Structures are given as structure tokens and as C-alpha cells.
Amino acid sequence: MLRFDGRVVIVTGAGNGLGKEYALAFGERGASVVVNDLGGSTSGDGSKSSRPADEVVDLIKSRGGKAVADYHSVEDAKAVIQTAIDNFGRVDILVNNAGILRDKSFVNMTEQDWDLVHRIHLRAAYLLTHAAWPYMRKQKYGKVIVTSSTSGLYGNFGQANYSAAKMGLVGLSNTLSLEGAKYNITCNAIAPTAFSRLTQDLLPPGAEENLKPAFVMPLVLYLCHESCADTGSLFEVAGGWMGKVRLQKSSGAMVRRANAPMTVEDVRDNWQEIVSFAKPLYHLTQADQVTHIMNAVESIS
Ligand code: NAD
């Protein structure tokens, strides 16, 4: 059994849905858990409540686990991290999970809808991870999860704000995985689908039974376990299925010729090759990508 004894984990937005499932499971497997949740609505409007976090803490404790509630907004990132330090003396695992939705068709989307969704999903993940980072660096150990979405990967009507923030998290994770490597800090992104109060009106019939948050939880815990070295990865996970996602590109075309001006018509004339995925390419690092381009440029002469 994979255990987390001695590890301190912060799960944001752990009062409901996916976060609650992670927090309970971490608690059951020996971690000390900071159950962060401000007890807000799905849109981030209205009153707040300590009840969701308290209920999860009570459940963990009633099962013999260790947990403390934290009611700060994820925007108060330093205070959230401080709760872990004050109560348990360290932070090993940070699961950036808290989230809200402000769905509107693009034409009706206000700056407030845009900004709030970016603040809670992307900016707060930056703030929280930034506040946890010095502790993780110092102890040469850290596991960070960011929560992306298939709405970002594939787009979804009415979610321009959310899609953009969720793809931003993938970029954040990609770079943190590189900067954290030297300090044994891993960072991975997940794009889950699960029945929750956030998605109950959006998912097809049968989702409550087949897309339980419990079917996402095991991947998150595995990625956060010391035995898992994977980093910089993105996973889709839903209903018990999980798989890794990566970007690929077409093999493309070099449309520039030696000693000739490069024209718009060169693009048009090579269009089929440019957009064909018959022989897809992918790169694991930006250095690979630069090498590929330099080889292509050399091939001109
Ligand atoms: P949920 O609404 O059930 O839980 C989210 C929790 O976050 C709530 O308890 C809420 O109070 C809390 N929260 C919101 N704003 C907060 C803030 N500022 N500070 C602290 N806590 C805050 O939603 P869920 O479906 O479990 O979603 C969890 C995460 O997974 C979100 O980031 C969501 O975007 C992402 N996600 C979910 C799905 C899905 O299918 N459920 C799909 C893709 C991504």
C-alpha cells in the first residue's frame, strides 16, 4: 500500500468534489492534510462558509487521520502555506485544485468574469506554488499538482476565460517541472472529468455513477507519492481511465528556398504538407524543438 506517513499535503478547494476525495484519501494513507476551502459558490459569488472544510477535517479525524482546516481563499496563498507550517512544520505536497466557473459566451464575457477565473485558477496556483517553493527547495522534496481541463485542451463553448486559464496551468507546470528538477520537486498537470457540483448540469446521464471523483483520486495520489518520478506530464483522467497527453505537430514543410524571396504563395502551395498529420512529430524539450528548426533551416542550402 502506498503510504504518505510523515508527509504534509495541502489540498485547495478540498471541501467538495475532487479536492474532498483527495484530502480523504491522503488522510487515510497517513499524510497530515491541510483542508483548504473558503466554502464559496461555484461562481465565486456570495457568502462563504467554514462548513465544507470542517466536515472534511472531521471525516479524516474520525477515520484516525490528521487534518486541519484552512478557510483562506487561495488568493491568500502565503496564509494557506503558513497553515501547513504552523500546524505540521513543513509542506511536501501541494494539490492546486480550487476552482470556480463563470461561463458566458465570449460576446457577453465581462472583464470581471475573465479576471476572477484567471485569479482563482492560474494566478492563485502561481501564488501558492511560489509560497511553497522555498520550503520544497530547502528540503529537496516537493510534489505539485495543477488542475487543467479538457475545456482548455479542446476548447468549450462559453468557457473562454476558463479554457485560457486552464491551458496557462499546463505551461506553468511544464516550466516548474524543469526548474524543480534540481531540487527533487515534481510538477504534473491533470485534466480530469468528474461528476461534481461544478459539472452536474454539464455531464451526460450516468455520470454520477461512472465519473465519480473517486476514479480520479488514485492518479493524483500516485503522482504525489515519493515512488513516482514522473514530472512535466499532463494526464487526462476520468471514470477510471487515464492516459498521458502530449503535443504533436505535423512534419510540416520548409517553404523557403535558397536565394529566393519567401512569399505568401509559398505557404499556399505547400498547405497540404503544412497541415498534414500523416507523419506527426513531437518534442520532449524546447531544445529538441530548436534543433529541429535549425536542421530544417540547414536543409535549405
Ligand atoms: P467543486 O465545486 O466540487 O469544488 C471546488 C471547491 O473549490 C469548492 O469547495 C469551493 O468552495 C472551492 N473554492 C473555490 N474558490 C476557492 C478559493 N478562492 N479558495 C479556496 N477554495 C475555493 O469542483 P470540482 O469539480 O471538484 O473541481 C475541482 C477542480 O477540478 C477545479 O479546478 C475544476 O476547474 C477542475 N476540473 C473539474 C472537472 C470536473 O469534471 N469536475 C473538469 C475539469 C477540471
PDB file of N, CA and C and ligand atoms in Angstrom, residues 11-20 22 36-44 48-49 52-53 70-76 80 96-101 116 119-121 124 146-151 162 166 169 190-200 202-203 211 213 216 237, ligand 1:
ATOM      1  N   VAL A  11      -4.364  20.478   0.129  1.00  0.00           N
ATOM      2  CA  VAL A  11      -5.293  20.325  -0.989  1.00  0.00           C
ATOM      3  C   VAL A  11      -6.189  21.560  -0.985  1.00  0.00           C
ATOM      4  N   THR A  12      -6.150  22.339  -2.056  1.00  0.00           N
ATOM      5  CA  THR A  12      -7.004  23.531  -2.104  1.00  0.00           C
ATOM      6  C   THR A  12      -8.372  23.152  -2.666  1.00  0.00           C
ATOM      7  N   GLY A  13      -9.384  23.860  -2.193  1.00  0.00           N
ATOM      8  CA  GLY A  13     -10.740  23.544  -2.625  1.00  0.00           C
ATOM      9  C   GLY A  13     -11.126  22.132  -2.221  1.00  0.00           C
ATOM     10  N   ALA A  14     -10.733  21.754  -1.011  1.00  0.00           N
ATOM     11  CA  ALA A  14     -10.899  20.353  -0.581  1.00  0.00           C
ATOM     12  C   ALA A  14     -12.219  20.112   0.152  1.00  0.00           C
ATOM     13  N   GLY A  15     -13.114  21.094   0.118  1.00  0.00           N
ATOM     14  CA  GLY A  15     -14.387  20.928   0.824  1.00  0.00           C
ATOM     15  C   GLY A  15     -15.438  20.195   0.016  1.00  0.00           C
ATOM     16  N   ASN A  16     -15.204  20.054  -1.273  1.00  0.00           N
ATOM     17  CA  ASN A  16     -16.191  19.412  -2.157  1.00  0.00           C
ATOM     18  C   ASN A  16     -15.471  18.632  -3.252  1.00  0.00           C
ATOM     19  N   GLY A  17     -16.253  17.865  -3.975  1.00  0.00           N
ATOM     20  CA  GLY A  17     -15.826  17.279  -5.255  1.00  0.00           C
ATOM     21  C   GLY A  17     -14.487  16.567  -5.230  1.00  0.00           C
ATOM     22  N   LEU A  18     -13.662  16.892  -6.208  1.00  0.00           N
ATOM     23  CA  LEU A  18     -12.379  16.202  -6.369  1.00  0.00           C
ATOM     24  C   LEU A  18     -11.453  16.424  -5.181  1.00  0.00           C
ATOM     25  N   GLY A  19     -11.377  17.679  -4.738  1.00  0.00           N
ATOM     26  CA  GLY A  19     -10.459  18.005  -3.646  1.00  0.00           C
ATOM     27  C   GLY A  19     -10.791  17.236  -2.378  1.00  0.00           C
ATOM     28  N   LYS A  20     -12.070  17.107  -2.105  1.00  0.00           N
ATOM     29  CA  LYS A  20     -12.507  16.359  -0.920  1.00  0.00           C
ATOM     30  C   LYS A  20     -12.032  14.899  -1.010  1.00  0.00           C
ATOM     31  N   TYR A  22      -9.493  13.735  -2.702  1.00  0.00           N
ATOM     32  CA  TYR A  22      -8.030  13.658  -2.500  1.00  0.00           C
ATOM     33  C   TYR A  22      -7.703  13.763  -1.009  1.00  0.00           C
ATOM     34  N   ASN A  36      -7.968  22.999   2.628  1.00  0.00           N
ATOM     35  CA  ASN A  36      -8.268  24.409   2.325  1.00  0.00           C
ATOM     36  C   ASN A  36      -9.589  24.512   1.574  1.00  0.00           C
ATOM     37  N   ASP A  37     -10.456  25.382   2.041  1.00  0.00           N
ATOM     38  CA  ASP A  37     -11.677  25.685   1.278  1.00  0.00           C
ATOM     39  C   ASP A  37     -12.356  26.887   1.916  1.00  0.00           C
ATOM     40  N   LEU A  38     -12.722  27.856   1.079  1.00  0.00           N
ATOM     41  CA  LEU A  38     -13.413  29.012   1.654  1.00  0.00           C
ATOM     42  C   LEU A  38     -14.921  28.829   1.661  1.00  0.00           C
ATOM     43  N   GLY A  39     -15.380  27.694   1.181  1.00  0.00           N
ATOM     44  CA  GLY A  39     -16.809  27.399   1.256  1.00  0.00           C
ATOM     45  C   GLY A  39     -17.651  28.354   0.444  1.00  0.00           C
ATOM     46  N   GLY A  40     -17.233  28.559  -0.803  1.00  0.00           N
ATOM     47  CA  GLY A  40     -17.945  29.513  -1.659  1.00  0.00           C
ATOM     48  C   GLY A  40     -18.863  28.827  -2.655  1.00  0.00           C
ATOM     49  N   SER A  41     -19.517  29.658  -3.463  1.00  0.00           N
ATOM     50  CA  SER A  41     -20.394  29.141  -4.513  1.00  0.00           C
ATOM     51  C   SER A  41     -19.551  28.738  -5.723  1.00  0.00           C
ATOM     52  N   THR A  42     -20.198  28.107  -6.683  1.00  0.00           N
ATOM     53  CA  THR A  42     -19.450  27.669  -7.874  1.00  0.00           C
ATOM     54  C   THR A  42     -18.990  28.859  -8.723  1.00  0.00           C
ATOM     55  N   SER A  43     -19.618  30.024  -8.543  1.00  0.00           N
ATOM     56  CA  SER A  43     -19.232  31.191  -9.354  1.00  0.00           C
ATOM     57  C   SER A  43     -18.285  32.126  -8.610  1.00  0.00           C
ATOM     58  N   GLY A  44     -18.022  31.803  -7.334  1.00  0.00           N
ATOM     59  CA  GLY A  44     -17.153  32.678  -6.543  1.00  0.00           C
ATOM     60  C   GLY A  44     -17.904  33.845  -5.926  1.00  0.00           C
ATOM     61  N   LYS A  48     -19.524  32.953   2.221  1.00  0.00           N
ATOM     62  CA  LYS A  48     -18.546  31.879   2.405  1.00  0.00           C
ATOM     63  C   LYS A  48     -18.919  31.087   3.663  1.00  0.00           C
ATOM     64  N   SER A  49     -18.363  29.885   3.755  1.00  0.00           N
ATOM     65  CA  SER A  49     -18.704  29.060   4.916  1.00  0.00           C
ATOM     66  C   SER A  49     -17.520  28.175   5.305  1.00  0.00           C
ATOM     67  N   PRO A  52     -17.747  23.320   4.750  1.00  0.00           N
ATOM     68  CA  PRO A  52     -17.196  22.254   3.893  1.00  0.00           C
ATOM     69  C   PRO A  52     -15.813  21.769   4.350  1.00  0.00           C
ATOM     70  N   ALA A  53     -14.946  22.715   4.697  1.00  0.00           N
ATOM     71  CA  ALA A  53     -13.602  22.303   5.150  1.00  0.00           C
ATOM     72  C   ALA A  53     -13.707  21.558   6.483  1.00  0.00           C
ATOM     73  N   ASP A  70      -8.401  25.049   6.692  1.00  0.00           N
ATOM     74  CA  ASP A  70      -7.900  26.380   6.339  1.00  0.00           C
ATOM     75  C   ASP A  70      -8.964  27.030   5.474  1.00  0.00           C
ATOM     76  N   TYR A  71      -9.448  28.193   5.910  1.00  0.00           N
ATOM     77  CA  TYR A  71     -10.591  28.816   5.230  1.00  0.00           C
ATOM     78  C   TYR A  71     -10.187  29.976   4.325  1.00  0.00           C
ATOM     79  N   HIS A  72      -8.877  30.177   4.140  1.00  0.00           N
ATOM     80  CA  HIS A  72      -8.450  31.297   3.296  1.00  0.00           C
ATOM     81  C   HIS A  72      -8.823  31.045   1.839  1.00  0.00           C
ATOM     82  N   SER A  73      -9.008  32.132   1.132  1.00  0.00           N
ATOM     83  CA  SER A  73      -9.076  31.990  -0.317  1.00  0.00           C
ATOM     84  C   SER A  73      -7.691  31.606  -0.815  1.00  0.00           C
ATOM     85  N   VAL A  74      -7.644  30.856  -1.883  1.00  0.00           N
ATOM     86  CA  VAL A  74      -6.338  30.510  -2.462  1.00  0.00           C
ATOM     87  C   VAL A  74      -5.554  31.754  -2.880  1.00  0.00           C
ATOM     88  N   GLU A  75      -6.257  32.872  -3.006  1.00  0.00           N
ATOM     89  CA  GLU A  75      -5.547  34.114  -3.326  1.00  0.00           C
ATOM     90  C   GLU A  75      -4.687  34.587  -2.152  1.00  0.00           C
ATOM     91  N   ASP A  76      -5.048  34.169  -0.933  1.00  0.00           N
ATOM     92  CA  ASP A  76      -4.224  34.467   0.246  1.00  0.00           C
ATOM     93  C   ASP A  76      -3.214  33.340   0.411  1.00  0.00           C
ATOM     94  N   VAL A  80      -2.255  30.342   3.402  1.00  0.00           N
ATOM     95  CA  VAL A  80      -2.576  28.906   3.235  1.00  0.00           C
ATOM     96  C   VAL A  80      -1.334  28.058   3.541  1.00  0.00           C
ATOM     97  N   ASN A  96      -3.072  21.911  -6.301  1.00  0.00           N
ATOM     98  CA  ASN A  96      -3.816  23.108  -6.714  1.00  0.00           C
ATOM     99  C   ASN A  96      -5.107  22.655  -7.395  1.00  0.00           C
ATOM    100  N   ASN A  97      -6.193  22.749  -6.650  1.00  0.00           N
ATOM    101  CA  ASN A  97      -7.445  22.161  -7.122  1.00  0.00           C
ATOM    102  C   ASN A  97      -8.630  23.124  -7.082  1.00  0.00           C
ATOM    103  N   ALA A  98      -8.598  24.123  -6.192  1.00  0.00           N
ATOM    104  CA  ALA A  98      -9.757  25.011  -6.016  1.00  0.00           C
ATOM    105  C   ALA A  98     -10.158  25.627  -7.353  1.00  0.00           C
ATOM    106  N   GLY A  99     -11.450  25.762  -7.552  1.00  0.00           N
ATOM    107  CA  GLY A  99     -11.870  26.340  -8.825  1.00  0.00           C
ATOM    108  C   GLY A  99     -13.302  26.820  -8.821  1.00  0.00           C
ATOM    109  N   ILE A 100     -13.566  27.721  -9.743  1.00  0.00           N
ATOM    110  CA  ILE A 100     -14.912  28.267  -9.943  1.00  0.00           C
ATOM    111  C   ILE A 100     -15.180  28.342 -11.444  1.00  0.00           C
ATOM    112  N   LEU A 101     -16.412  28.591 -11.785  1.00  0.00           N
ATOM    113  CA  LEU A 101     -16.778  28.789 -13.197  1.00  0.00           C
ATOM    114  C   LEU A 101     -17.538  30.106 -13.347  1.00  0.00           C
ATOM    115  N   LEU A 116     -11.617  37.101 -12.649  1.00  0.00           N
ATOM    116  CA  LEU A 116     -11.850  36.275 -11.464  1.00  0.00           C
ATOM    117  C   LEU A 116     -11.439  34.820 -11.724  1.00  0.00           C
ATOM    118  N   ARG A 119      -7.758  34.667 -11.782  1.00  0.00           N
ATOM    119  CA  ARG A 119      -7.181  34.844 -10.441  1.00  0.00           C
ATOM    120  C   ARG A 119      -7.256  33.559  -9.632  1.00  0.00           C
ATOM    121  N   ILE A 120      -8.401  32.887  -9.676  1.00  0.00           N
ATOM    122  CA  ILE A 120      -8.586  31.703  -8.824  1.00  0.00           C
ATOM    123  C   ILE A 120      -7.850  30.485  -9.388  1.00  0.00           C
ATOM    124  N   HIS A 121      -7.866  30.321 -10.690  1.00  0.00           N
ATOM    125  CA  HIS A 121      -7.242  29.114 -11.257  1.00  0.00           C
ATOM    126  C   HIS A 121      -5.743  29.300 -11.494  1.00  0.00           C
ATOM    127  N   ALA A 124      -3.674  32.098  -8.602  1.00  0.00           N
ATOM    128  CA  ALA A 124      -3.561  31.511  -7.262  1.00  0.00           C
ATOM    129  C   ALA A 124      -2.632  30.296  -7.285  1.00  0.00           C
ATOM    130  N   VAL A 146      -1.160  20.617 -10.666  1.00  0.00           N
ATOM    131  CA  VAL A 146      -2.065  21.675 -11.108  1.00  0.00           C
ATOM    132  C   VAL A 146      -3.230  21.006 -11.848  1.00  0.00           C
ATOM    133  N   THR A 147      -4.385  21.655 -11.743  1.00  0.00           N
ATOM    134  CA  THR A 147      -5.584  21.061 -12.332  1.00  0.00           C
ATOM    135  C   THR A 147      -5.976  21.821 -13.589  1.00  0.00           C
ATOM    136  N   SER A 148      -5.743  21.192 -14.715  1.00  0.00           N
ATOM    137  CA  SER A 148      -6.112  21.773 -16.002  1.00  0.00           C
ATOM    138  C   SER A 148      -7.508  21.269 -16.365  1.00  0.00           C
ATOM    139  N   SER A 149      -7.846  21.299 -17.630  1.00  0.00           N
ATOM    140  CA  SER A 149      -9.180  20.848 -18.039  1.00  0.00           C
ATOM    141  C   SER A 149      -9.195  20.541 -19.531  1.00  0.00           C
ATOM    142  N   THR A 150     -10.059  19.604 -19.892  1.00  0.00           N
ATOM    143  CA  THR A 150     -10.235  19.333 -21.325  1.00  0.00           C
ATOM    144  C   THR A 150     -10.866  20.551 -22.011  1.00  0.00           C
ATOM    145  N   SER A 151     -11.502  21.425 -21.244  1.00  0.00           N
ATOM    146  CA  SER A 151     -12.030  22.663 -21.850  1.00  0.00           C
ATOM    147  C   SER A 151     -10.891  23.526 -22.375  1.00  0.00           C
ATOM    148  N   TYR A 162     -12.100  30.327 -18.701  1.00  0.00           N
ATOM    149  CA  TYR A 162     -11.681  29.093 -18.023  1.00  0.00           C
ATOM    150  C   TYR A 162     -10.679  28.312 -18.888  1.00  0.00           C
ATOM    151  N   LYS A 166      -6.903  27.437 -17.822  1.00  0.00           N
ATOM    152  CA  LYS A 166      -6.541  26.027 -17.660  1.00  0.00           C
ATOM    153  C   LYS A 166      -5.353  25.640 -18.541  1.00  0.00           C
ATOM    154  N   LEU A 169      -2.175  26.856 -16.947  1.00  0.00           N
ATOM    155  CA  LEU A 169      -1.653  25.969 -15.903  1.00  0.00           C
ATOM    156  C   LEU A 169      -0.738  24.889 -16.483  1.00  0.00           C
ATOM    157  N   ILE A 190      -3.174  17.630 -14.384  1.00  0.00           N
ATOM    158  CA  ILE A 190      -4.221  16.680 -14.745  1.00  0.00           C
ATOM    159  C   ILE A 190      -5.377  17.434 -15.388  1.00  0.00           C
ATOM    160  N   ALA A 191      -6.027  16.769 -16.310  1.00  0.00           N
ATOM    161  CA  ALA A 191      -7.275  17.276 -16.896  1.00  0.00           C
ATOM    162  C   ALA A 191      -8.349  16.239 -16.582  1.00  0.00           C
ATOM    163  N   PRO A 192      -9.036  16.421 -15.452  1.00  0.00           N
ATOM    164  CA  PRO A 192      -9.999  15.409 -15.007  1.00  0.00           C
ATOM    165  C   PRO A 192     -11.394  15.651 -15.572  1.00  0.00           C
ATOM    166  N   THR A 193     -12.206  14.630 -15.553  1.00  0.00           N
ATOM    167  CA  THR A 193     -13.650  14.814 -15.719  1.00  0.00           C
ATOM    168  C   THR A 193     -14.314  14.014 -14.613  1.00  0.00           C
ATOM    169  N   ALA A 194     -15.164  14.689 -13.844  1.00  0.00           N
ATOM    170  CA  ALA A 194     -15.822  14.022 -12.725  1.00  0.00           C
ATOM    171  C   ALA A 194     -17.126  14.723 -12.415  1.00  0.00           C
ATOM    172  N   PHE A 195     -18.063  13.945 -11.930  1.00  0.00           N
ATOM    173  CA  PHE A 195     -19.343  14.498 -11.505  1.00  0.00           C
ATOM    174  C   PHE A 195     -19.128  15.261 -10.199  1.00  0.00           C
ATOM    175  N   SER A 196     -19.458  16.550 -10.211  1.00  0.00           N
ATOM    176  CA  SER A 196     -19.354  17.375  -9.003  1.00  0.00           C
ATOM    177  C   SER A 196     -20.390  18.477  -9.121  1.00  0.00           C
ATOM    178  N   ARG A 197     -20.468  19.307  -8.110  1.00  0.00           N
ATOM    179  CA  ARG A 197     -21.442  20.403  -8.188  1.00  0.00           C
ATOM    180  C   ARG A 197     -21.107  21.346  -9.346  1.00  0.00           C
ATOM    181  N   LEU A 198     -19.819  21.334  -9.745  1.00  0.00           N
ATOM    182  CA  LEU A 198     -19.378  22.204 -10.845  1.00  0.00           C
ATOM    183  C   LEU A 198     -19.865  21.692 -12.194  1.00  0.00           C
ATOM    184  N   THR A 199     -20.003  20.368 -12.315  1.00  0.00           N
ATOM    185  CA  THR A 199     -20.264  19.770 -13.628  1.00  0.00           C
ATOM    186  C   THR A 199     -21.596  19.025 -13.700  1.00  0.00           C
ATOM    187  N   GLN A 200     -22.348  19.003 -12.599  1.00  0.00           N
ATOM    188  CA  GLN A 200     -23.543  18.140 -12.564  1.00  0.00           C
ATOM    189  C   GLN A 200     -24.550  18.458 -13.663  1.00  0.00           C
ATOM    190  N   LEU A 202     -23.674  19.636 -16.634  1.00  0.00           N
ATOM    191  CA  LEU A 202     -22.997  19.624 -17.938  1.00  0.00           C
ATOM    192  C   LEU A 202     -22.741  18.216 -18.463  1.00  0.00           C
ATOM    193  N   LEU A 203     -22.738  17.238 -17.564  1.00  0.00           N
ATOM    194  CA  LEU A 203     -22.331  15.882 -17.967  1.00  0.00           C
ATOM    195  C   LEU A 203     -23.538  15.030 -18.371  1.00  0.00           C
ATOM    196  N   LEU A 211     -18.572   8.592 -13.352  1.00  0.00           N
ATOM    197  CA  LEU A 211     -17.492   9.587 -13.344  1.00  0.00           C
ATOM    198  C   LEU A 211     -17.290  10.150 -11.937  1.00  0.00           C
ATOM    199  N   PRO A 213     -15.529  11.357  -8.544  1.00  0.00           N
ATOM    200  CA  PRO A 213     -14.201  11.884  -8.196  1.00  0.00           C
ATOM    201  C   PRO A 213     -13.259  10.778  -7.699  1.00  0.00           C
ATOM    202  N   VAL A 216     -10.747   9.566 -10.119  1.00  0.00           N
ATOM    203  CA  VAL A 216      -9.638  10.467 -10.479  1.00  0.00           C
ATOM    204  C   VAL A 216      -8.561  10.409  -9.391  1.00  0.00           C
ATOM    205  N   VAL A 237      -7.862  12.163 -17.195  1.00  0.00           N
ATOM    206  CA  VAL A 237      -8.292  11.121 -16.258  1.00  0.00           C
ATOM    207  C   VAL A 237      -9.781  11.267 -15.988  1.00  0.00           C
TER     208      VAL A 237
HETATM  209  P1  NAD B   1     -16.235  21.732  -6.747  1.00  0.00           P
HETATM  210  O1  NAD B   1     -17.024  22.979  -6.938  1.00  0.00           O
HETATM  211  O2  NAD B   1     -16.962  20.498  -6.308  1.00  0.00           O
HETATM  212  O3  NAD B   1     -15.066  22.006  -5.712  1.00  0.00           O
HETATM  213  C1  NAD B   1     -14.265  23.151  -5.808  1.00  0.00           C
HETATM  214  C2  NAD B   1     -14.007  23.685  -4.423  1.00  0.00           C
HETATM  215  O4  NAD B   1     -13.149  24.822  -4.532  1.00  0.00           O
HETATM  216  C3  NAD B   1     -15.267  24.167  -3.697  1.00  0.00           C
HETATM  217  O5  NAD B   1     -15.408  23.502  -2.463  1.00  0.00           O
HETATM  218  C4  NAD B   1     -15.038  25.658  -3.493  1.00  0.00           C
HETATM  219  O6  NAD B   1     -15.551  26.156  -2.265  1.00  0.00           O
HETATM  220  C5  NAD B   1     -13.522  25.739  -3.544  1.00  0.00           C
HETATM  221  N1  NAD B   1     -13.060  27.076  -3.888  1.00  0.00           N
HETATM  222  C6  NAD B   1     -13.499  27.872  -4.877  1.00  0.00           C
HETATM  223  N2  NAD B   1     -12.850  29.041  -4.858  1.00  0.00           N
HETATM  224  C7  NAD B   1     -11.959  28.972  -3.849  1.00  0.00           C
HETATM  225  C8  NAD B   1     -10.994  29.866  -3.338  1.00  0.00           C
HETATM  226  N3  NAD B   1     -10.830  31.099  -3.853  1.00  0.00           N
HETATM  227  N4  NAD B   1     -10.238  29.495  -2.286  1.00  0.00           N
HETATM  228  C9  NAD B   1     -10.406  28.265  -1.726  1.00  0.00           C
HETATM  229  N5  NAD B   1     -11.318  27.379  -2.163  1.00  0.00           N
HETATM  230  C10 NAD B   1     -12.088  27.728  -3.217  1.00  0.00           C
HETATM  231  O7  NAD B   1     -15.475  21.474  -8.123  1.00  0.00           O
HETATM  232  P2  NAD B   1     -14.680  20.193  -8.698  1.00  0.00           P
HETATM  233  O8  NAD B   1     -15.429  19.684  -9.864  1.00  0.00           O
HETATM  234  O9  NAD B   1     -14.290  19.258  -7.635  1.00  0.00           O
HETATM  235  O10 NAD B   1     -13.394  20.924  -9.297  1.00  0.00           O
HETATM  236  C11 NAD B   1     -12.108  20.859  -8.726  1.00  0.00           C
HETATM  237  C12 NAD B   1     -11.097  21.340  -9.747  1.00  0.00           C
HETATM  238  O11 NAD B   1     -11.110  20.476 -10.875  1.00  0.00           O
HETATM  239  C13 NAD B   1     -11.360  22.740 -10.291  1.00  0.00           C
HETATM  240  O12 NAD B   1     -10.131  23.398 -10.501  1.00  0.00           O
HETATM  241  C14 NAD B   1     -12.017  22.476 -11.620  1.00  0.00           C
HETATM  242  O13 NAD B   1     -11.860  23.549 -12.522  1.00  0.00           O
HETATM  243  C15 NAD B   1     -11.250  21.245 -12.042  1.00  0.00           C
HETATM  244  N6  NAD B   1     -11.926  20.458 -13.055  1.00  0.00           N
HETATM  245  C16 NAD B   1     -13.030  19.741 -12.726  1.00  0.00           C
HETATM  246  C17 NAD B   1     -13.649  18.995 -13.723  1.00  0.00           C
HETATM  247  C18 NAD B   1     -14.830  18.142 -13.426  1.00  0.00           C
HETATM  248  O14 NAD B   1     -15.287  17.429 -14.337  1.00  0.00           O
HETATM  249  N7  NAD B   1     -15.359  18.151 -12.197  1.00  0.00           N
HETATM  250  C19 NAD B   1     -13.159  19.015 -15.033  1.00  0.00           C
HETATM  251  C20 NAD B   1     -12.028  19.742 -15.325  1.00  0.00           C
HETATM  252  C21 NAD B   1     -11.410  20.459 -14.316  1.00  0.00           C
END
